[in-house]
XYZ file of C-alpha atoms in Angstrom:
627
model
C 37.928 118.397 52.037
C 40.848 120.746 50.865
C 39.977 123.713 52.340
C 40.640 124.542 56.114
C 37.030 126.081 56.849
C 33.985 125.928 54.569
C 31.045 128.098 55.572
C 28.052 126.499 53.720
C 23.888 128.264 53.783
C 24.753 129.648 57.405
C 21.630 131.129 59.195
C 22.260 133.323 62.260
C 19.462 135.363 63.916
C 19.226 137.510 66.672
C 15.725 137.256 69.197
C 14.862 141.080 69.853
C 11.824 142.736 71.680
C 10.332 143.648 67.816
C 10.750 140.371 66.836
C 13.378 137.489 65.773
C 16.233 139.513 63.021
C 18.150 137.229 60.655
C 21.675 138.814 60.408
C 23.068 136.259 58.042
C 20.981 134.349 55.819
C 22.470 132.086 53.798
C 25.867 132.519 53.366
C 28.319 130.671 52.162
C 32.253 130.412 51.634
C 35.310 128.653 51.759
C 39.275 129.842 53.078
C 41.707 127.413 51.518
C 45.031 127.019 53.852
C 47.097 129.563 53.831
C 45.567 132.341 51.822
C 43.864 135.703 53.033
C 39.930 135.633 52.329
C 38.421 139.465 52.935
C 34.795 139.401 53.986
C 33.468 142.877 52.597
C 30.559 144.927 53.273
C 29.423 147.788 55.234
C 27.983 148.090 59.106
C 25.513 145.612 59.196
C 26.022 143.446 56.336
C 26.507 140.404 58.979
C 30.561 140.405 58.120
C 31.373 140.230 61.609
C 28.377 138.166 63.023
C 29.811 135.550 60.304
C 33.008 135.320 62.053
C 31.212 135.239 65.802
C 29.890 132.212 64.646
C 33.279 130.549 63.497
C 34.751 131.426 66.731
C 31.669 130.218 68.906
C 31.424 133.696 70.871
C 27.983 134.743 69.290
C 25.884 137.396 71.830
C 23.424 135.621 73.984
C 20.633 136.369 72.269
C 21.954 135.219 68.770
C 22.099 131.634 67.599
C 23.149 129.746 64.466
C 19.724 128.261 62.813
C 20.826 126.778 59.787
C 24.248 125.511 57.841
C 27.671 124.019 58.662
C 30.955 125.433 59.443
C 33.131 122.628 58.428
C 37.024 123.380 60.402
C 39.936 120.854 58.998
C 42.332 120.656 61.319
C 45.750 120.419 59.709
C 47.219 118.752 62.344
C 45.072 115.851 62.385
C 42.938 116.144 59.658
C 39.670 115.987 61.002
C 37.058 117.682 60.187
C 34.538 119.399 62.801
C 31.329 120.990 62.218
C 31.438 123.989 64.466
C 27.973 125.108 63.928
C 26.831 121.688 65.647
C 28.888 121.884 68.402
C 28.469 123.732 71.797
C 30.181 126.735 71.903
C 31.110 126.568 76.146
C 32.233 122.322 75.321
C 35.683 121.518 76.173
C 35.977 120.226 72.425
C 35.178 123.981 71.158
C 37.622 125.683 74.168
C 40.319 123.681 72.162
C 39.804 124.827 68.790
C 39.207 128.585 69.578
C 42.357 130.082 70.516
C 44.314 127.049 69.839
C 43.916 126.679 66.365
C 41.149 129.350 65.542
C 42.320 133.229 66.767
C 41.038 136.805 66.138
C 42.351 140.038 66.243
C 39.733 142.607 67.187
C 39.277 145.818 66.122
C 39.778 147.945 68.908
C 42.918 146.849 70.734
C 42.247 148.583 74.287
C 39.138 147.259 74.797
C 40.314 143.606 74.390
C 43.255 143.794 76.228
C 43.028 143.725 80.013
C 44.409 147.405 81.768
C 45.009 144.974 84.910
C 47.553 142.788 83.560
C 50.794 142.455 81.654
C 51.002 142.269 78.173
C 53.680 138.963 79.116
C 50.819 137.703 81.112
C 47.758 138.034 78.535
C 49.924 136.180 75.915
C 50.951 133.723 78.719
C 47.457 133.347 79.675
C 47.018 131.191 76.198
C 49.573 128.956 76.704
C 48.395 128.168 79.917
C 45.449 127.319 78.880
C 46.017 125.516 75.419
C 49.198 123.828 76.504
C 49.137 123.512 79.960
C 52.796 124.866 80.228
C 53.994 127.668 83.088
C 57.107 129.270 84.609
C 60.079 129.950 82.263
C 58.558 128.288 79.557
C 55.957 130.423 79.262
C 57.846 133.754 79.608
C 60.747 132.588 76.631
C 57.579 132.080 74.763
C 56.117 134.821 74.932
C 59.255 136.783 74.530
C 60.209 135.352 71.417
C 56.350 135.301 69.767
C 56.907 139.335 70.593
C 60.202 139.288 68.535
C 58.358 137.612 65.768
C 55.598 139.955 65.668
C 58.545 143.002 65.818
C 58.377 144.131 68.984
C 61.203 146.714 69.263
C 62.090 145.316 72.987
C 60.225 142.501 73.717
C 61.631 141.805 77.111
C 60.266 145.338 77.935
C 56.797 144.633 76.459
C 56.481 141.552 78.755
C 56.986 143.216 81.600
C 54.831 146.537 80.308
C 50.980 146.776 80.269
C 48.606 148.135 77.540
C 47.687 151.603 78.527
C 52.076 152.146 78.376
C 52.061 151.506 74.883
C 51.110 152.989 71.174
C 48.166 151.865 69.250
C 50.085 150.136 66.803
C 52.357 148.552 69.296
C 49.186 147.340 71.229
C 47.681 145.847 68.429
C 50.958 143.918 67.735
C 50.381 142.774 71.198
C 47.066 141.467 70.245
C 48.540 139.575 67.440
C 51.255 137.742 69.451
C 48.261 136.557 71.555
C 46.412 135.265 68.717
C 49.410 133.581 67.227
C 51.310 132.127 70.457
C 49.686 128.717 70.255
C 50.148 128.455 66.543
C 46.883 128.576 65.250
C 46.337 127.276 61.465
C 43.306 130.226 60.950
C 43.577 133.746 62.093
C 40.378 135.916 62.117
C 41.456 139.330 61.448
C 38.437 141.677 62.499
C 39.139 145.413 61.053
C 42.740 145.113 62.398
C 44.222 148.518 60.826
C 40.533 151.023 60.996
C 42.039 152.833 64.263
C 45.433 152.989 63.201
C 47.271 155.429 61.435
C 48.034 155.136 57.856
C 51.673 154.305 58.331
C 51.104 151.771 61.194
C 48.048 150.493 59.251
C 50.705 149.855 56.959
C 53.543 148.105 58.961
C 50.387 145.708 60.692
C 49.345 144.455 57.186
C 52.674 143.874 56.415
C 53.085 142.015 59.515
C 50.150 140.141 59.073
C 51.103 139.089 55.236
C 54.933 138.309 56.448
C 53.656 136.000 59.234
C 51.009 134.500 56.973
C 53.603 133.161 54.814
C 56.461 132.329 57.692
C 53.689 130.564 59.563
C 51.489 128.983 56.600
C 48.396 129.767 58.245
C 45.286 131.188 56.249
C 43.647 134.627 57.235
C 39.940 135.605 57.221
C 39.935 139.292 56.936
C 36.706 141.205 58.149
C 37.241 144.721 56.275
C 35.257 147.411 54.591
C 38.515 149.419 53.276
C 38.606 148.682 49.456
C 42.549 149.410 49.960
C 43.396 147.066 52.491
C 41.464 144.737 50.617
C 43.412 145.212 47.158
C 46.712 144.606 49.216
C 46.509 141.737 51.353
C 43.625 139.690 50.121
C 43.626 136.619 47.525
C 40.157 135.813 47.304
C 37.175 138.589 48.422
C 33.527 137.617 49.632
C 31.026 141.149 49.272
C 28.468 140.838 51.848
C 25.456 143.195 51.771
C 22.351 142.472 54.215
C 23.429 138.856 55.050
C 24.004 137.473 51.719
C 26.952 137.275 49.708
C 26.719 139.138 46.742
C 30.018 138.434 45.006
C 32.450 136.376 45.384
C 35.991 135.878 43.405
C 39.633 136.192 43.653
C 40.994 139.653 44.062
C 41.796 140.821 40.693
C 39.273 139.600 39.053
C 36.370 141.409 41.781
C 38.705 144.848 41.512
C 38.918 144.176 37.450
C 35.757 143.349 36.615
C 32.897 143.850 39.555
C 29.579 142.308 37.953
C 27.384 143.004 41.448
C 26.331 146.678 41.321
C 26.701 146.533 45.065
C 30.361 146.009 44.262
C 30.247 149.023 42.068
C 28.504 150.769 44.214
C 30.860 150.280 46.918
C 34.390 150.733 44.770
C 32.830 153.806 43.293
C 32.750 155.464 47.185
C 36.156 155.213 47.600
C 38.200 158.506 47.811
C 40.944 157.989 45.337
C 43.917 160.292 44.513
C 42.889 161.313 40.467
C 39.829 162.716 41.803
C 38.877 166.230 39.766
C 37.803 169.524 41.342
C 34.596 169.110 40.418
C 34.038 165.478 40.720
C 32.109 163.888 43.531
C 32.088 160.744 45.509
C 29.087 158.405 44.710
C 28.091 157.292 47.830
C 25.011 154.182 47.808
C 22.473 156.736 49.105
C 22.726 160.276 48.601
C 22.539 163.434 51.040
C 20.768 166.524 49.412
C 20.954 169.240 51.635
C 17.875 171.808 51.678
C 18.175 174.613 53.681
C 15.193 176.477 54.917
C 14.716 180.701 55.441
C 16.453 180.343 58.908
C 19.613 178.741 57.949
C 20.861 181.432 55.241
C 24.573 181.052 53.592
C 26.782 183.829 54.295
C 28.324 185.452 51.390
C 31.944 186.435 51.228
C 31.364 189.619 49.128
C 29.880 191.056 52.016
C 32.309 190.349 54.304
C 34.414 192.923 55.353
C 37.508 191.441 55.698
C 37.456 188.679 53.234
C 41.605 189.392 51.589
C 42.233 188.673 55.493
C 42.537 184.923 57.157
C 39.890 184.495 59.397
C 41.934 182.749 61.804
C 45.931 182.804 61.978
C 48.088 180.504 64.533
C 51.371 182.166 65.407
C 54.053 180.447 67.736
C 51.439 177.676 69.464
C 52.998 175.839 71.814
C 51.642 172.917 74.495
C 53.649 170.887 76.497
C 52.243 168.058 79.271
C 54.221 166.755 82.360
C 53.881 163.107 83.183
C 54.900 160.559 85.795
C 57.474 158.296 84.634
C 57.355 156.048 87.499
C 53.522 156.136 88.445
C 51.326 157.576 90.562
C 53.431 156.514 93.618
C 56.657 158.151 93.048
C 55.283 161.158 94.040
C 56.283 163.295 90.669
C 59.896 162.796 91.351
C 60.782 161.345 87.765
C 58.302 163.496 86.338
C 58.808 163.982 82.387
C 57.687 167.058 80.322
C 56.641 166.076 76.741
C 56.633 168.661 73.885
C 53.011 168.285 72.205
C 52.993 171.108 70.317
C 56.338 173.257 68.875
C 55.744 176.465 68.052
C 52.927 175.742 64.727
C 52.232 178.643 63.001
C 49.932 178.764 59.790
C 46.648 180.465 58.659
C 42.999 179.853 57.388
C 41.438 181.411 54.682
C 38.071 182.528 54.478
C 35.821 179.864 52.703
C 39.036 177.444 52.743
C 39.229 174.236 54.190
C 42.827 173.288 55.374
C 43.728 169.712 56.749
C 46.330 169.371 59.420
C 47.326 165.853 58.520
C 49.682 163.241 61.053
C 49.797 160.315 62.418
C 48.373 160.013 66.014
C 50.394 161.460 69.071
C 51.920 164.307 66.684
C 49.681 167.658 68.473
C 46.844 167.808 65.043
C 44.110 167.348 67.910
C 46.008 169.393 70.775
C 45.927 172.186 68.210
C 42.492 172.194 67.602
C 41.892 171.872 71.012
C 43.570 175.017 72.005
C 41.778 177.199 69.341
C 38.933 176.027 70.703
C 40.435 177.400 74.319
C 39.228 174.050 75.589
C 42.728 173.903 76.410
C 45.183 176.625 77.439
C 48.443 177.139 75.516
C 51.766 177.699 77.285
C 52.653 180.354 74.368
C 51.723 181.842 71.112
C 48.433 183.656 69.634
C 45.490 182.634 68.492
C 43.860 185.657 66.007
C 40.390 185.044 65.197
C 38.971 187.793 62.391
C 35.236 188.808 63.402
C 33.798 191.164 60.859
C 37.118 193.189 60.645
C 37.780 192.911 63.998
C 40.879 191.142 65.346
C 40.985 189.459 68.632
C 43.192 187.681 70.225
C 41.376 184.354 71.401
C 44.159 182.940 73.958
C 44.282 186.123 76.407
C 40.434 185.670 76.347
C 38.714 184.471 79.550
C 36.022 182.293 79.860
C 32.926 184.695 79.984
C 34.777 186.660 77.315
C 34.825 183.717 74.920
C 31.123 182.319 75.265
C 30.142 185.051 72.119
C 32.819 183.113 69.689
C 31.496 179.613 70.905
C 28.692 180.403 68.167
C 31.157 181.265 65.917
C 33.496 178.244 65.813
C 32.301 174.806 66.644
C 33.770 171.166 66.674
C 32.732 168.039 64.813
C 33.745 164.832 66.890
C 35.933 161.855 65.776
C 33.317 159.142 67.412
C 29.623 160.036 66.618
C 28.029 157.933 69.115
C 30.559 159.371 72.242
C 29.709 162.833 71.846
C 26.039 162.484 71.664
C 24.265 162.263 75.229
C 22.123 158.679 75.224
C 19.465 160.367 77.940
C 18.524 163.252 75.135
C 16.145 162.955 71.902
C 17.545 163.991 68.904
C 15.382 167.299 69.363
C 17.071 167.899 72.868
C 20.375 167.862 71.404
C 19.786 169.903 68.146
C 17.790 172.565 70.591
C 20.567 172.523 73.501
C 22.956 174.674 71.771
C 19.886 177.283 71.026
C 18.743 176.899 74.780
C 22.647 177.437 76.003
C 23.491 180.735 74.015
C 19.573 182.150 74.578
C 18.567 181.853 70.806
C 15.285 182.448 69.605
C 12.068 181.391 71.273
C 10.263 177.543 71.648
C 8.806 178.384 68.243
C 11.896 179.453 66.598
C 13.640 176.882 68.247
C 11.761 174.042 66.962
C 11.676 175.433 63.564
C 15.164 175.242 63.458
C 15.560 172.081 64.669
C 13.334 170.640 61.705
C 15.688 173.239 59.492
C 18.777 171.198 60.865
C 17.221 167.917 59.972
C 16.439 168.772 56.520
C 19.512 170.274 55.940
C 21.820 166.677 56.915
C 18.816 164.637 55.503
C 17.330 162.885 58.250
C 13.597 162.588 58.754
C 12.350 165.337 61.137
C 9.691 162.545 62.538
C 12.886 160.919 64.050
C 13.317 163.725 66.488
C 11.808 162.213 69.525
C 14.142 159.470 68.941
C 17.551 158.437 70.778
C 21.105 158.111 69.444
C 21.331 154.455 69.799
C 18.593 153.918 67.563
C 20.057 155.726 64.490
C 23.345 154.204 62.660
C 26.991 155.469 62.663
C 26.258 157.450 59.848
C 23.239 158.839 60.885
C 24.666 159.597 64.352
C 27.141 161.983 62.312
C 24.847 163.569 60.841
C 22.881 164.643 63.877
C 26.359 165.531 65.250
C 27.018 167.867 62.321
C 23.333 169.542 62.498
C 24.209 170.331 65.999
C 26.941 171.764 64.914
C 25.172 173.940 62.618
C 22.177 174.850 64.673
C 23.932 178.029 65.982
C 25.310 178.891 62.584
C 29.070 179.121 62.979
C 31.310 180.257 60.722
C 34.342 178.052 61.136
C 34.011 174.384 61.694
C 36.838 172.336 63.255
C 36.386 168.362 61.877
C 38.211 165.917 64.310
C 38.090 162.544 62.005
C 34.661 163.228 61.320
C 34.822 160.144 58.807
C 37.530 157.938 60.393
C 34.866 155.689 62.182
C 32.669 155.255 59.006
C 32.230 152.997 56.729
C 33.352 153.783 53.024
C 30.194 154.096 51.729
C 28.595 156.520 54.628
C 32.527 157.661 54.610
C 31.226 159.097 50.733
C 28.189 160.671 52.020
C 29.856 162.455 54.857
C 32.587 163.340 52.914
C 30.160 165.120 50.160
C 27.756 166.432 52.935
C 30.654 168.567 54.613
C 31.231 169.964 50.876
C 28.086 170.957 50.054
C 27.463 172.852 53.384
C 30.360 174.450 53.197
C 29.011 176.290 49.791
C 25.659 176.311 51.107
C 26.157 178.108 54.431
C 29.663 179.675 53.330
C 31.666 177.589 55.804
C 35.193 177.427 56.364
C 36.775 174.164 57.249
C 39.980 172.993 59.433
C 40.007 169.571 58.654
C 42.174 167.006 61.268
C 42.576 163.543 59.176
C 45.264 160.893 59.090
C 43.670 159.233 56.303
C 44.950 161.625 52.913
C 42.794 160.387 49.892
C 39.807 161.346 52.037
C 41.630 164.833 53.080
C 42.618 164.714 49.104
C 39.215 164.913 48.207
C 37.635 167.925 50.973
C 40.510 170.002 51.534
C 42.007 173.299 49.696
C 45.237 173.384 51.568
C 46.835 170.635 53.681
C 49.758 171.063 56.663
C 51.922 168.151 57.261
C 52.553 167.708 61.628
C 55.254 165.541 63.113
C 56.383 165.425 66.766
C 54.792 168.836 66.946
C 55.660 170.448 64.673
C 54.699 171.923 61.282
C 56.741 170.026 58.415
C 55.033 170.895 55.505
C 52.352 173.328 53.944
C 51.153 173.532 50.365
C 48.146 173.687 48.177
C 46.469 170.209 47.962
C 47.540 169.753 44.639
C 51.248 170.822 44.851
C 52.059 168.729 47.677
C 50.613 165.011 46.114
C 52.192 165.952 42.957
C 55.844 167.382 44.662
C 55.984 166.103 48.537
C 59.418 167.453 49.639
C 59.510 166.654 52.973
C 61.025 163.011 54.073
C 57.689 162.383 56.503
C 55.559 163.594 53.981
C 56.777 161.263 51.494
C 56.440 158.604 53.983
C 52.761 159.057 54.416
C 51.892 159.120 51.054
C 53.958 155.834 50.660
C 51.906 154.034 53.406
C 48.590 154.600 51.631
C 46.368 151.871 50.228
C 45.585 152.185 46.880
C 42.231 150.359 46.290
C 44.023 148.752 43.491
C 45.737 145.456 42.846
C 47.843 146.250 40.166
C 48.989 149.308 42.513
C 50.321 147.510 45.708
C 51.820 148.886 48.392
C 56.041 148.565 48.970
C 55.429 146.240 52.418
C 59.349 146.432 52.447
C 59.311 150.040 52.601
C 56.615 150.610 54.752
C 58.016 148.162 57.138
C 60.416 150.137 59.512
C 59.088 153.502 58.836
C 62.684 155.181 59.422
C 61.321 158.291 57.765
C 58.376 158.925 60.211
C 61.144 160.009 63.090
C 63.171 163.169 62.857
C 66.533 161.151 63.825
C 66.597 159.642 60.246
C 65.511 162.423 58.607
C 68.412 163.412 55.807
C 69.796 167.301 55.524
C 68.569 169.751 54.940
C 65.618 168.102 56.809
C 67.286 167.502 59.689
C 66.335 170.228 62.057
C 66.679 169.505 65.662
C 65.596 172.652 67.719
C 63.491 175.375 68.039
C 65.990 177.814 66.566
C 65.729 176.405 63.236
C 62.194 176.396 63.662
C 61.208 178.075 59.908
C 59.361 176.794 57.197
C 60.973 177.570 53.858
C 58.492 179.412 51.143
C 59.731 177.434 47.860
C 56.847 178.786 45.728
C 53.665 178.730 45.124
C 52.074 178.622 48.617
C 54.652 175.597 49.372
C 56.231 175.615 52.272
C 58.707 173.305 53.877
C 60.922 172.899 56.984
C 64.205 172.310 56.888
C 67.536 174.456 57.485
C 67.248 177.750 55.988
C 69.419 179.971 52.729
C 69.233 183.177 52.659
C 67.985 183.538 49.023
C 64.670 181.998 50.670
C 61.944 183.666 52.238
C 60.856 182.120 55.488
C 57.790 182.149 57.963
C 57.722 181.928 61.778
């Protein structure tokens, strides 16, 4: 056998209270040494559960009922049928880890809060090798410096809560790869990240693929990562493979219309006005005579924003040292610098960054769930202006019904003790709304309107998908009829497909119910797609503002630039520059060139160049500038 694992007719089913659930039925595959192998499909499809089974850590109440998973083991060239062999056996505690390893998804939760980063790493060697002391640590030290760890006899010493996302999941990499293993099992390795560390890890991942010559099995449902670091893809829909090929040829030529379906759902960057995603099932919204759109020609103040942020500023104080030091090396960190911009009426405007640089703290603070040290917050209501951050609590309850918050993760801000028709009515029941009857009119109104089943409202959350969860989040949102919305990643934890059906949801309520929109995204061919108007944060502050258009066709600004270079194009022929990407020297203000360069507060001005384009750097005189 040439190949290093060959998946052939697995079965895997699951034993459940309504009966025994085949997750993977029949699939097979092969992943040749050292090349990438992407396992596509969406929540569900059994992508996941395949690679469970590979690595022997299936849930208790699964088990493999059919097929082989044939490992070759480069080193001595024998062959072991996984699926045959006892997951807890010595033989098995050998391969996984040792010459099997996984990245997971969600780098906090599989790293240990308790323990070094040196140590976790360490731990593997330990085991695998039976080696300890100094050994161990010049390991460790120098697997970090392979996997680009800026000061890896820091990281050893640091644990995971101290560092970044990206810088965490690097972590989990050098753990996967200390021991040297000849197949690494890459499970959604870049879906939390930002777009410019999605970038650098994908790079990594390709570099050490080829330094190391070990083969990667990719478990993705981003068409983009796909189309970048993949050689041969596997589509997986329902537990069965429904296409199989190498990468240009399934991106070239999809025959499956799964496949189709599924590239066709992907936000790309030629999109139209007027064109839509096509997402595999469609949304149609219906409203009802209780949920009525809201004109803007009879609004009163429509030529006026109906919100405006002047001057916002946030900062936070944290221990350096610990709790025990008793907040003697206390730190202050700038979150937000002084952001100033406005919202339209009927707009939507995306406040775009990578993570850590004050896009959420904003939102946050207009939603006075959070105080700001400085600056105003204007909301327009019906002509009259008021100033949301002198407001008191009490005082602000009557413009909680006005704005409201979609949430990044569906299933975290939905209570798991409450029916669907508890949470859709708890907003009505908090601001004294209507009556029972009114109430639970509405509450089939809301349903209709995202374009779930009313008879699923004595159900629970955990019983609905991510998608679906979402949705009920969003008809919450609605049920007290608001008339700005603030999306936090509403989309970031969804798969492409339900990613499309979000995506064109959230436009067709906004014409519906005349929303307006300020929409918080790091990913930009999704905020390419929804928004009018899109403002560009770093470090916190406001880089760049411009018309959606204007600023993909013209990005001035140095960060900007380097966003847009760190996307994924779901297209082969359309790769991404890994040795750009790789350093990111643009995404900090130290490298940025002049007249970018501005270092303080007192050059805090964004420069109007024209046409609703606005950018900061150091200001002329024969420009006009904004606050």
């Amino acid at each position: 056998m040439d190949d290093l694992l060959q998946i052939n007719d697995l079965h895997v089913g699951f034993e459940t209270r309504a009966g025994r659930v085949e997750a993977v039925r029949g699939v097979s595959f092969r992943v040749r040494q050292g090349t990438c192998v992407a396992v596509v499909g969406e929540s569900g499809s059994g992508k996941s559960v395949c690679a469970q089974a590979v690595m022997g850590i299936l849930p208790r109440n699964a088990s493999i009922t059919g097929g082989e998973i044939l490992f070759r083991d480069p080193r001595t060239e024998t062959i072991t049928d996984l699926a045959a062999l006892d997951p807890r056996s010595e033989h098995y505690r050998s391969i996984r880890g040792g010459r099997i390893s996984v990245i997971f998804q969600e780098p906090m939760t599989s790293l240990s809060p308790l323990h070094t980063v040196g140590d976790q790493i360490g731990e593997a060697l330990r085991l695998h090798e039976g080696i300890s002391g100094e050994a161990v640590k010049a390991r460790c030290i120098d697997i970090l410096k392979l996997v680009r760890f800026p000061d890896p006899d820091r990281a050893y010493r640091t644990y995971p809560f101290e560092l970044s996302g990206g810088l965490r999941q690097r972590a989990m990499i050098a753990m996967a790869l200390v021991c040297g293993p000849a197949l690494l099992i890459a499970d959604e390795p870049s879906t939390a990240l930002d777009v410019t560390v999605q970038a650098q890890i994908l790079g990594l991942i390709k570099d050490l693929q080829k330094e190391l010559g070990m083969a990667v099995m990719m478990i993705t449902h981003d068409m983009g990562v796909v189309a970048n670091v993949a050689d041969e893809v596997v589509v997986v829909y329902h537990g069965e493979v429904m296409e199989s090929g190498m990468v240009g040829e399934i991106f070239a030529k999809p025959e499956h219309p799964y496949l189709q379906a599924l590239l066709r759902a992907v936000p790309k960057f030629e999109y139209g006005d007027d064109e839509r995603l096509i997402p595999l099932r469609e949304i149609k919204p219906h409203t009802g005579h209780l949920l009525k759109p809201r004109p803007l020609a009879k609004m009163t103040d429509t030529d006026k924003p109906i919100l405006e942020v002047r001057n916002l500023a946030k900062s936070f104080t944290i221990r350096s040292e610990g709790m025990g030091s008793g907040g003697k090396n206390a730190v202050r960190i700038t979150a937000v610098d002084h952001v100033s911009f406005d919202v339209a009426r009927g707009e939507c405007l995306a406040i775009v960054g990578e993570s850590g640089c004050g896009k959420t703290t904003v939102s946050k603070m207009i939603m006075r769930a959070m105080d700001a040290d400085s600056g105003e917050i204007i909301y327009r209501d019906q002509g009259e202006e008021i100033n949301l951050s002198t407001l008191g609590d009490t005082e602000m309850i009557p413009y909680r019904k006005k704005i409201q918050y979609i949430f990044q993760d569906p299933f975290g801000s939905l209570n798991p003790r409450m029916t669907v028709f508890d949470i859709l009515s708890e907003p009505l029941s908090i601001h004294n709304v209507g009556d029972d009857t009114y109430r639970q009119e509405m509450v089939i109104e809301l349903m209709n309107l995202v374009g779930l089943d009313p008879r699923y409202l004595n159900r629970y959350p955990h019983s609905f998908s991510g998608g679906q969860r979402q949705r009920i989040g969003i008809a919450r949102v609605l049920a007290l009829q608001p008339e700005l919305v603030i999306c936090d990643e509403p989309v970031s934890a969804l798969d492409v497909s339900v990613q499309a059906q979000v995506l064109n949801l959230l436009k067709d309520l906004r014409s519906v119910l005349g929303l307006t929109y300020l929409f918080i995204s790091h990913d930009l061919a999704v905020v390419n797609y929804i928004a009018d108007r899109i403002a560009v944060m770093c470090r916190g502050r406001l880089v760049e503002l411009a018309p959606r258009k204007l600023l993909f066709k013209s990005p001035q600004h140095p960060y900007t630039r380097a966003l847009l270079d760190s996307v994924p194009f779901p297209d082969p022929s359309h790769p991404l520059d890994f040795e750009a990407v790789r350093d990111s020297t643009m995404t900090h203000p130290d490298n940025w060139p002049a007249p970018y360069d501005v270092r303080d507060a007192a050059d805090a001005s964004l420069i109007d160049i024209g046409g609703g384009h606005f950018v900061r750097a150091h200001g002329r005189q024969d420009k006009r500038t904004v606050a």
